[in-house]
Short mmCIF file of C-alpha atoms in Angstrom, two decimals:
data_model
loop_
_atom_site.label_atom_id
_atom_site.label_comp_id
_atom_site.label_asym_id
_atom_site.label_seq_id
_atom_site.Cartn_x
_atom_site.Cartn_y
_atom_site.Cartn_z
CA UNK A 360 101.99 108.76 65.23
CA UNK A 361 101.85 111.73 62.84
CA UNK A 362 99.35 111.16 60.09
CA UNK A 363 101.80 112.54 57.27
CA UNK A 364 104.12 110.44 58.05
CA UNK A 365 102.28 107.66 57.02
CA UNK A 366 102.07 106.51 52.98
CA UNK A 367 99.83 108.11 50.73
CA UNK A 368 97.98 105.07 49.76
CA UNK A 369 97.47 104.28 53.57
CA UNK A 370 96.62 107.40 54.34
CA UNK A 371 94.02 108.37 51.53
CA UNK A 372 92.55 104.51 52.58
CA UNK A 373 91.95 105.65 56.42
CA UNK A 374 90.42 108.66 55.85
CA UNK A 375 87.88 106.90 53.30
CA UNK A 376 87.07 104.47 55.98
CA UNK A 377 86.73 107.25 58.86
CA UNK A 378 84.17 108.67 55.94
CA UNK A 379 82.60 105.43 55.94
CA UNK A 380 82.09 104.82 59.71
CA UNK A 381 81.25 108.79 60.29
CA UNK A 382 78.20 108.65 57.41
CA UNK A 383 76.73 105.10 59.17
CA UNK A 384 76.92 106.89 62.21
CA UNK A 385 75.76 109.73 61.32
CA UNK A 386 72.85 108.17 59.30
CA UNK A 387 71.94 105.94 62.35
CA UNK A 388 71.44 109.11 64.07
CA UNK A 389 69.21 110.57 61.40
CA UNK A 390 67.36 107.95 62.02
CA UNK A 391 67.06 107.57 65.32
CA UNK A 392 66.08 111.77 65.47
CA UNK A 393 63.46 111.05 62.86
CA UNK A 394 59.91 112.58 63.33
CA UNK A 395 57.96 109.73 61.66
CA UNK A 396 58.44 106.21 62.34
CA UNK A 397 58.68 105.75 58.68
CA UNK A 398 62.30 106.64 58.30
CA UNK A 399 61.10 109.56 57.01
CA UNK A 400 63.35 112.79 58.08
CA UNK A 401 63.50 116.25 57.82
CA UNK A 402 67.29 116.66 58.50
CA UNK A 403 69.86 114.33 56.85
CA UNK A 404 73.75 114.74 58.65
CA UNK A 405 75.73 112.57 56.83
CA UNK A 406 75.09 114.50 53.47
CA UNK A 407 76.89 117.58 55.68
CA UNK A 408 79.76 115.26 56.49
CA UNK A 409 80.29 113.70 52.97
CA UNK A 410 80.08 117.19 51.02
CA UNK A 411 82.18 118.60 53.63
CA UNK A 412 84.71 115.34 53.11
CA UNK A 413 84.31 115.92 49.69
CA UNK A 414 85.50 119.69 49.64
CA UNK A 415 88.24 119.31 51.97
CA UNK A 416 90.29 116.27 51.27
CA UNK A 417 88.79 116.16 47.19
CA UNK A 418 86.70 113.36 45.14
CA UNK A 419 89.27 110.46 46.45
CA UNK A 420 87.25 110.35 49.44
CA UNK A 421 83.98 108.91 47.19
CA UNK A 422 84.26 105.47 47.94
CA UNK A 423 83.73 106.17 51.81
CA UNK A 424 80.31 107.83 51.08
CA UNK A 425 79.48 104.61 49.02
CA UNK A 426 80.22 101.96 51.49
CA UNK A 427 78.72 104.51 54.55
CA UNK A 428 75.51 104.67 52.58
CA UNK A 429 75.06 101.11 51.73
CA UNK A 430 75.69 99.75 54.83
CA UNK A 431 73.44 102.40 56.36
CA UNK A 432 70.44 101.83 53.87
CA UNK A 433 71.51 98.01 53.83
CA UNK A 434 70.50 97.96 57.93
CA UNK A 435 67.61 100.07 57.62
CA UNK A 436 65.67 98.61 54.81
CA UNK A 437 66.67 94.85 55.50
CA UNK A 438 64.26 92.29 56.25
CA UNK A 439 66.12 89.37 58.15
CA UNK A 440 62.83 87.36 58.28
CA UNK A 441 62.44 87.33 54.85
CA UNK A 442 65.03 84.93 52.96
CA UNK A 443 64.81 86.64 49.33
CA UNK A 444 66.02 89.89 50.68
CA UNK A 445 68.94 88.11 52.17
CA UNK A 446 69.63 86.51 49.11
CA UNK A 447 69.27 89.72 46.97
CA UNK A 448 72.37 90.97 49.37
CA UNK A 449 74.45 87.94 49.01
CA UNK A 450 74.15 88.26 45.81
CA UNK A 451 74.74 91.73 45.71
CA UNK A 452 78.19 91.53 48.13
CA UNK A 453 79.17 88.35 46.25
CA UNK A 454 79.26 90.79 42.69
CA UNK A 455 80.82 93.73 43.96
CA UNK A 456 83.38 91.42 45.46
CA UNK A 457 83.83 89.64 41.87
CA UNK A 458 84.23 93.36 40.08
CA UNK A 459 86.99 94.46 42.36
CA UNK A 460 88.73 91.38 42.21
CA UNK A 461 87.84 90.16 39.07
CA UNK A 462 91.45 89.37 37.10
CA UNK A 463 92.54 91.91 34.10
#
């Protein structure tokens, strides 16, 4: 399947969440590479990857930096034993989730 032949819409949506998936990986790997076991690194990739995303296919591609990022910070800072940092995310998900589909 050729890529321009599909809609614009669908299109601009894949490549935002190929952005997505590359900066988790990406940051996952930063991680893992990481000199300290603080999460502390000296070399960041997926900043590369989204200002390279960002200057070749324009500023449409934001929201795939967004969700890469807070899925990637989400996993590395999230304490599962502790229930009010659970909650805090719930509550965060359950927000964004009534902004986008929140009726005009």
């Amino acid at each position: 399947m050729n890529f321009r032949s599909l809609p614009n819409w669908l299109s601009h949506w894949i490549a935002v969440a190929l952005l997505a998936i590359v900066y988790y990986s990406t940051a996952e790997l930063g991680r893992f590479l990481a000199s300290t076991p603080d999460n502390v690194t000296p070399v960041w990739p997926p900043d590369g990857f989204a200002l390279a995303a960002v200057l070749l296919l324009g500023y449409r591609v934001w929201p795939g930096i967004a969700i890469g990022s807070f899925f990637a910070n989400i996993w590395a800072f999230l304490d599962k034993t502790n229930v009010a940092s659970v909650t805090i995310l719930w509550h965060a998900l359950a927000s964004l989730w009534e902004l986008a589909y929140q009726p005009s």
